[in-house]
Amino acid sequence: MDENIKLKIPKSAEEIESDALITSALLSYEKALDLGLGKDKIIISCKVSRLNQMVNCYREISKNCSAPLHLGLTEAGMGMKSIVATTAALSILLEQGIGDTIRSSLTPEGWFSKVKRSKTLSRNFTIFGY
């Protein structure tokens, strides 16, 4: 953050966090390869809770690395809002050919069972043609 303050146009906290996530993911991938882990044993995943930040991070990682990407919006929240956010984030990236595996990180609600959430997500992706 100290270096950021010195910039003519400082980056936002989210931009700095995104840069750190991207750099960490790419360096971790390279380190795993250096340690002898096979490319077929590595999947990159970033813990991101904001939709736009998730999309931007995975776009940037996919430009700089050929490793499989595990997509998911971390702590998306509860109920329909979380399903909409997760569906939107995953749909944007999948439409661009980014992502190899997906997950959903939804906070359970008593009235909104895991089965119902899974069916809703599945239906949403069917509608979008995935």
mmCIF file of N, CA and C in Angstrom, residues 15 22 47-48 51-53 55 60 77 97 106 108 124:
data_model
loop_
_atom_site.group_PDB
_atom_site.id
_atom_site.type_symbol
_atom_site.label_atom_id
_atom_site.label_comp_id
_atom_site.label_asym_id
_atom_site.label_seq_id
_atom_site.Cartn_x
_atom_site.Cartn_y
_atom_site.Cartn_z
ATOM 1 N N GLU A 15 -8.235 -3.434 -6.633
ATOM 2 C CA GLU A 15 -7.238 -3.681 -7.682
ATOM 3 C C GLU A 15 -5.966 -4.275 -7.088
ATOM 4 N N ILE A 22 -3.862 -12.730 -8.347
ATOM 5 C CA ILE A 22 -3.376 -13.197 -9.649
ATOM 6 C C ILE A 22 -1.910 -13.591 -9.554
ATOM 7 N N LYS A 47 -9.878 -17.602 -4.109
ATOM 8 C CA LYS A 47 -10.976 -17.308 -3.182
ATOM 9 C C LYS A 47 -11.377 -15.853 -3.363
ATOM 10 N N VAL A 48 -12.462 -15.630 -4.073
ATOM 11 C CA VAL A 48 -12.932 -14.276 -4.358
ATOM 12 C C VAL A 48 -14.422 -14.204 -4.035
ATOM 13 N N LEU A 51 -18.297 -10.561 -7.355
ATOM 14 C CA LEU A 51 -18.524 -11.042 -8.714
ATOM 15 C C LEU A 51 -17.549 -10.435 -9.721
ATOM 16 N N ASN A 52 -17.477 -9.114 -9.814
ATOM 17 C CA ASN A 52 -16.607 -8.472 -10.807
ATOM 18 C C ASN A 52 -15.143 -8.814 -10.583
ATOM 19 N N GLN A 53 -14.737 -8.870 -9.330
ATOM 20 C CA GLN A 53 -13.350 -9.199 -9.023
ATOM 21 C C GLN A 53 -13.042 -10.639 -9.437
ATOM 22 N N VAL A 55 -14.484 -12.418 -11.841
ATOM 23 C CA VAL A 55 -14.417 -12.468 -13.303
ATOM 24 C C VAL A 55 -13.090 -11.898 -13.796
ATOM 25 N N GLU A 60 -7.679 -12.710 -16.195
ATOM 26 C CA GLU A 60 -6.252 -12.398 -16.230
ATOM 27 C C GLU A 60 -5.406 -13.660 -16.068
ATOM 28 N N GLY A 77 -23.308 -16.035 -0.360
ATOM 29 C CA GLY A 77 -24.414 -15.568 0.470
ATOM 30 C C GLY A 77 -25.529 -16.590 0.572
ATOM 31 N N GLY A 97 -15.149 -19.262 -22.441
ATOM 32 C CA GLY A 97 -14.291 -20.441 -22.520
ATOM 33 C C GLY A 97 -13.302 -20.541 -21.368
ATOM 34 N N LEU A 106 -22.557 -21.480 -1.134
ATOM 35 C CA LEU A 106 -23.774 -20.811 -0.701
ATOM 36 C C LEU A 106 -24.029 -21.092 0.773
ATOM 37 N N PRO A 108 -26.203 -21.993 3.780
ATOM 38 C CA PRO A 108 -27.486 -22.699 3.859
ATOM 39 C C PRO A 108 -28.543 -21.904 4.621
ATOM 40 N N ASN A 124 -30.397 -23.102 -14.231
ATOM 41 C CA ASN A 124 -29.852 -21.863 -14.785
ATOM 42 C C ASN A 124 -28.804 -22.152 -15.851
#
